[in-house]
Short mmCIF file of C-alpha atoms in Angstrom, two decimals:
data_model
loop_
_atom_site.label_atom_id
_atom_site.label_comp_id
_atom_site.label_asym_id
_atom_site.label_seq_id
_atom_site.Cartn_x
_atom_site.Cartn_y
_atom_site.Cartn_z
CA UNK A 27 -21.35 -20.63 2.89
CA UNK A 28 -23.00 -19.90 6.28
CA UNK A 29 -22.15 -16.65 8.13
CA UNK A 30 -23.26 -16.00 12.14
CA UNK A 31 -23.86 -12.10 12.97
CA UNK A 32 -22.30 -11.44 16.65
CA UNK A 33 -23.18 -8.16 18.11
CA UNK A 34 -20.46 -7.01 20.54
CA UNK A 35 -21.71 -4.77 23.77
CA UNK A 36 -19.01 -2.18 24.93
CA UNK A 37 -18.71 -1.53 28.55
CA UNK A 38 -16.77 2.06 29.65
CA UNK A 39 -15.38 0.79 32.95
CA UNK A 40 -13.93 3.96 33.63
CA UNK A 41 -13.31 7.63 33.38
CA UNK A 42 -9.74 8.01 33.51
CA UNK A 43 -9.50 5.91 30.25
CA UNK A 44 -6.98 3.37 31.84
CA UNK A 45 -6.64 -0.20 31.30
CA UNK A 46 -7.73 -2.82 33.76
CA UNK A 47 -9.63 -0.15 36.14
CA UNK A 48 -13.30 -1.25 36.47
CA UNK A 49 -15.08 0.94 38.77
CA UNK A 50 -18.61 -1.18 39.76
CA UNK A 51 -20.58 1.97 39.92
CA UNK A 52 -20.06 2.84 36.49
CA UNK A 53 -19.90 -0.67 35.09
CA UNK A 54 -23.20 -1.68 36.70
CA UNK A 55 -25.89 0.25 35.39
CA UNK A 56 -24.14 -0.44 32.14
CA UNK A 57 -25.01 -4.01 32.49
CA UNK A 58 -28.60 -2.96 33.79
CA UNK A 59 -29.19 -0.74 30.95
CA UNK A 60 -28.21 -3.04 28.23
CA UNK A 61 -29.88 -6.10 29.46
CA UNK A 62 -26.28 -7.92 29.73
CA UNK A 63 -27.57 -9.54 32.49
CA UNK A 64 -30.67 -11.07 31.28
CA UNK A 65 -28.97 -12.06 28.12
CA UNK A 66 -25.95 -14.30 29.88
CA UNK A 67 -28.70 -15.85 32.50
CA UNK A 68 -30.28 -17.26 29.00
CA UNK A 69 -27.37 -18.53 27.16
CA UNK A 70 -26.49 -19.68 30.61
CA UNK A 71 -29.25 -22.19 29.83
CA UNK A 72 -28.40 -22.34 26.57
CA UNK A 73 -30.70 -20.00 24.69
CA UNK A 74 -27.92 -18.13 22.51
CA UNK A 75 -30.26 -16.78 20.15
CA UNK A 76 -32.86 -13.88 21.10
CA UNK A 77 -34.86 -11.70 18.63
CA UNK A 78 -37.72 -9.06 18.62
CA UNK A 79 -40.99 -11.00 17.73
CA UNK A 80 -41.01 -9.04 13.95
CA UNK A 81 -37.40 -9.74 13.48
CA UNK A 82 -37.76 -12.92 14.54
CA UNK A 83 -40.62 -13.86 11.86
CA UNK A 84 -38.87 -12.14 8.59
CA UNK A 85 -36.09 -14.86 8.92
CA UNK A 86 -38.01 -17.84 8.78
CA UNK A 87 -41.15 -16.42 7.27
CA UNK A 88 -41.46 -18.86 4.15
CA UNK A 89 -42.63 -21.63 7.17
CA UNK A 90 -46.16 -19.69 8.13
CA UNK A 91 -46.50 -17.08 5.40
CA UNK A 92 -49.83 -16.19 6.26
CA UNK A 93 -48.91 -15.32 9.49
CA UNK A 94 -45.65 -13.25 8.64
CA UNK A 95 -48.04 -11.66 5.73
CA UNK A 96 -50.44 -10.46 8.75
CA UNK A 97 -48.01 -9.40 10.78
CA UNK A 98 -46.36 -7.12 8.03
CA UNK A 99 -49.65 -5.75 7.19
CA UNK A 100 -50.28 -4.59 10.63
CA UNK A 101 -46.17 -3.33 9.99
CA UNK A 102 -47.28 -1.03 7.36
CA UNK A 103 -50.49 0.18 9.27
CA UNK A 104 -52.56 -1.42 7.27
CA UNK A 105 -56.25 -2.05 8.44
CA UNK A 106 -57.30 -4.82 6.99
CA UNK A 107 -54.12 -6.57 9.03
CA UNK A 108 -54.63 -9.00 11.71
CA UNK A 109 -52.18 -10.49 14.83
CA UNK A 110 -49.75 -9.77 16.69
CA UNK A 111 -45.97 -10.17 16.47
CA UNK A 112 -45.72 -12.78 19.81
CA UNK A 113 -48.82 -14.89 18.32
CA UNK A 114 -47.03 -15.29 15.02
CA UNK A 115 -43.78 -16.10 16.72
CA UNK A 116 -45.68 -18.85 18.33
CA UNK A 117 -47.20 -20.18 15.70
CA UNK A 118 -44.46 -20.39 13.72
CA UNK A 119 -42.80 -22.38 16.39
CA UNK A 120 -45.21 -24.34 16.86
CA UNK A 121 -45.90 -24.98 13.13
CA UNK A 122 -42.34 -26.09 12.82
CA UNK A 123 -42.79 -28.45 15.73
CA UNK A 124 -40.73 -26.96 18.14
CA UNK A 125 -41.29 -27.26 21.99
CA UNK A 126 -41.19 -24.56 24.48
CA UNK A 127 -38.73 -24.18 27.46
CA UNK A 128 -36.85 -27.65 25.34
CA UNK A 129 -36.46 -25.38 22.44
CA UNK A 130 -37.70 -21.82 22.73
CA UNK A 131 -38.52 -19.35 26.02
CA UNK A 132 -41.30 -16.68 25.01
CA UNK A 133 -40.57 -13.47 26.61
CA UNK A 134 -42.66 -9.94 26.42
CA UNK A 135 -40.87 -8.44 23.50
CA UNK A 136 -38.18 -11.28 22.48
CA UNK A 137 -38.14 -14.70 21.65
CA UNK A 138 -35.21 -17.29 22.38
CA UNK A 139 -33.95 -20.41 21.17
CA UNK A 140 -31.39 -22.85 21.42
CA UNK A 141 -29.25 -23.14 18.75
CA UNK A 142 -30.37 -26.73 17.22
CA UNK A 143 -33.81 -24.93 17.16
CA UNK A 144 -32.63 -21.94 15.03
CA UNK A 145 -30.52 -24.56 12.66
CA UNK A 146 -33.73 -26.61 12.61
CA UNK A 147 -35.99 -24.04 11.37
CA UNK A 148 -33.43 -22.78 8.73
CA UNK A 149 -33.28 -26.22 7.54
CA UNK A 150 -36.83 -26.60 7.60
CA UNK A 151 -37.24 -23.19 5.42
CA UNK A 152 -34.06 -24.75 2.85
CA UNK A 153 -36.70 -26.96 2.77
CA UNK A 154 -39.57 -25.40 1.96
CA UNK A 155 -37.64 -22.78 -1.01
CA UNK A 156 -36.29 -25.43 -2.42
CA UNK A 157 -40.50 -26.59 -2.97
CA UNK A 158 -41.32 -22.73 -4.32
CA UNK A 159 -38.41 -23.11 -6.44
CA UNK A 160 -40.52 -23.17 -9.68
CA UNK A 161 -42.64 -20.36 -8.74
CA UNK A 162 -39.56 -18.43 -7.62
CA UNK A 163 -38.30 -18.92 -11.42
CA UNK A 164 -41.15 -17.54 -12.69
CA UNK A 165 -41.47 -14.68 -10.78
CA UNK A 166 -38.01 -13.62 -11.45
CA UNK A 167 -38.68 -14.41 -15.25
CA UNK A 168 -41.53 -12.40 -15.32
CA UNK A 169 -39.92 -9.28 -12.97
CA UNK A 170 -36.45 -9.16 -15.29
CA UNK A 171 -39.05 -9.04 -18.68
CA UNK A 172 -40.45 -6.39 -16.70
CA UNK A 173 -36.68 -4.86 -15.75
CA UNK A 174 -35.79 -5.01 -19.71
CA UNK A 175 -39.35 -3.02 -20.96
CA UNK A 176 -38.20 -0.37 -18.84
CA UNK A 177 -34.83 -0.24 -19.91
CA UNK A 178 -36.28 -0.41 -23.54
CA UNK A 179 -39.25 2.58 -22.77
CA UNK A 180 -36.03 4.98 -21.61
CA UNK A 181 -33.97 3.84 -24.62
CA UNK A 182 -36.81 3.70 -27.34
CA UNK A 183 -35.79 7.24 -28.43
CA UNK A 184 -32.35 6.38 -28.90
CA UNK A 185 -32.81 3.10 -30.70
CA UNK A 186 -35.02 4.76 -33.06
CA UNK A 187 -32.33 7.41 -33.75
CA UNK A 188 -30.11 5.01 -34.23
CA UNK A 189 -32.43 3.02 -36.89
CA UNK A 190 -32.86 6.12 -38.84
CA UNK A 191 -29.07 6.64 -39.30
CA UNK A 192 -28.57 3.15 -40.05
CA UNK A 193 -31.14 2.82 -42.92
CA UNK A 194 -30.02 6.67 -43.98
CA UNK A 195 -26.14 5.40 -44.35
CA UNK A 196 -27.85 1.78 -46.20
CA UNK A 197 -29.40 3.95 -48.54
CA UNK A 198 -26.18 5.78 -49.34
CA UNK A 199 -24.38 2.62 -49.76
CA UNK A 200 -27.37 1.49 -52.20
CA UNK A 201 -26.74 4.41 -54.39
CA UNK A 202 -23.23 4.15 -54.63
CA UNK A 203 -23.55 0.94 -55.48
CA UNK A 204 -25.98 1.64 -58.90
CA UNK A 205 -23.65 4.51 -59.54
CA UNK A 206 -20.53 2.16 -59.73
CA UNK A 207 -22.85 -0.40 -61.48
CA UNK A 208 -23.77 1.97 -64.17
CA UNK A 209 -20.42 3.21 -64.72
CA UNK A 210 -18.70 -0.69 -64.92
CA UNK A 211 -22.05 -1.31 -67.58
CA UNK A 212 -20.52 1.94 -69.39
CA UNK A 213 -16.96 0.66 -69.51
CA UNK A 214 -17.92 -3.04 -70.64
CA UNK A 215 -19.87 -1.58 -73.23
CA UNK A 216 -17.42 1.14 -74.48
CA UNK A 217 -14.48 -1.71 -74.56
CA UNK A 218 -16.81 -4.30 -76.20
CA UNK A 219 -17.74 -2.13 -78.97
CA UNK A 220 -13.91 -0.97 -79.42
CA UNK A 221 -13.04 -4.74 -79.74
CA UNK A 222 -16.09 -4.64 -82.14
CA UNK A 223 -14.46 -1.93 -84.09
CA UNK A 224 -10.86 -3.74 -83.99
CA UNK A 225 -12.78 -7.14 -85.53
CA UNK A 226 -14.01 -5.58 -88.32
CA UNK A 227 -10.87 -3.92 -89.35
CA UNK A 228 -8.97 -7.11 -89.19
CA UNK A 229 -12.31 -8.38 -91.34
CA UNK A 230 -11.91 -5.70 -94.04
CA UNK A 231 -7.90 -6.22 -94.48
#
């Protein structure tokens, strides 16, 4: 199932708080402010989705990994990080074969694309997951063997608690069980040498 995130921009038209009352000076510099207006002149040409340059490239980052791995260095402040956010937006668009102003407009802080662009390159990455598949198993294999040795460090006490009471109450059970053996071996042998006894009277008379 495929979702779409829309992000709605509200507009105070007015003081007064009544309906159907836009005043242009305070509706204006709303527009201005929130870049409204530079938003509907691209979908106006049919660029309906715009992200920051980082945003853009943790989305689709499985298509130039390298890149999105510089780019997140440099993130974290590390200094062995290279790039910039707007080169690795372009090469990732260019990696997945897109063309500018067809596909994609490159602004200073945002990138945009048409629609078949964006459902191109999430295809293309479907794509490419579906060829780390087997190395996504075995990561999660070996992460959830390392999820369970830490569940088993903080219970270890407990278990071995648990062990000792166990093999305590199996011992118990162990010598009740010679103590009911002995006595039945004590019975058999008292009522085997009373039929003994009964034998050899019936012998004698």
């Amino acid at each position: 199932m495929e979702t779409e995130p829309h992000f709605i921009r509200c507009i105070k038209p007015n003081d007064q708080q009544q309906p159907k009352l836009f005043i242009e000076s305070k509706v204006s510099p709303q527009l201005r402010a929130l870049p409204i207006m530079k938003a509907v002149q691209l979908r106006s040409v049919g660029y309906s989705y715009r992200r920051p340059f980082a945003d853009f490239l943790r989305q689709p980052r499985f298509l130039n990994i390298s890149a999105y791995g510089k780019i997140a260095g440099g993130l974290l402040g590390s200094s062995t990080a290279g790039g910039a956010p707007r080169e690795g937006a372009l090469a990732l668009l260019q990696r997945a074969g897109l063309k500018e102003y067809k596909d994609y407009r490159m602004g200073l802080t945002m990138v945009s694309l048409t629609r078949e662009a964006q459902q191109q390159l999430l295809q293309q990455q479907r794509e490419q997951l579906l060829l780390l598949r087997p190395i996504v198993r075995t990561l999660e294999a070996i992460c959830l063997r390392r999820d369970l040795k830490k569940s088993l460090e903080t219970h270890i006490n407990s278990i071995v608690r648990l062990q000792a009471h166990v093999r305590r109450q199996l011992l118990l059970l162990e010598m009740r069980g010679h103590s009911a053996a002995a006595a039945t071996a004590a019975a058999a042998a008292a009522v085997a040498a009373a039929n003994e006894g009964v034998s050899r009277q019936q012998t004698a008379v």
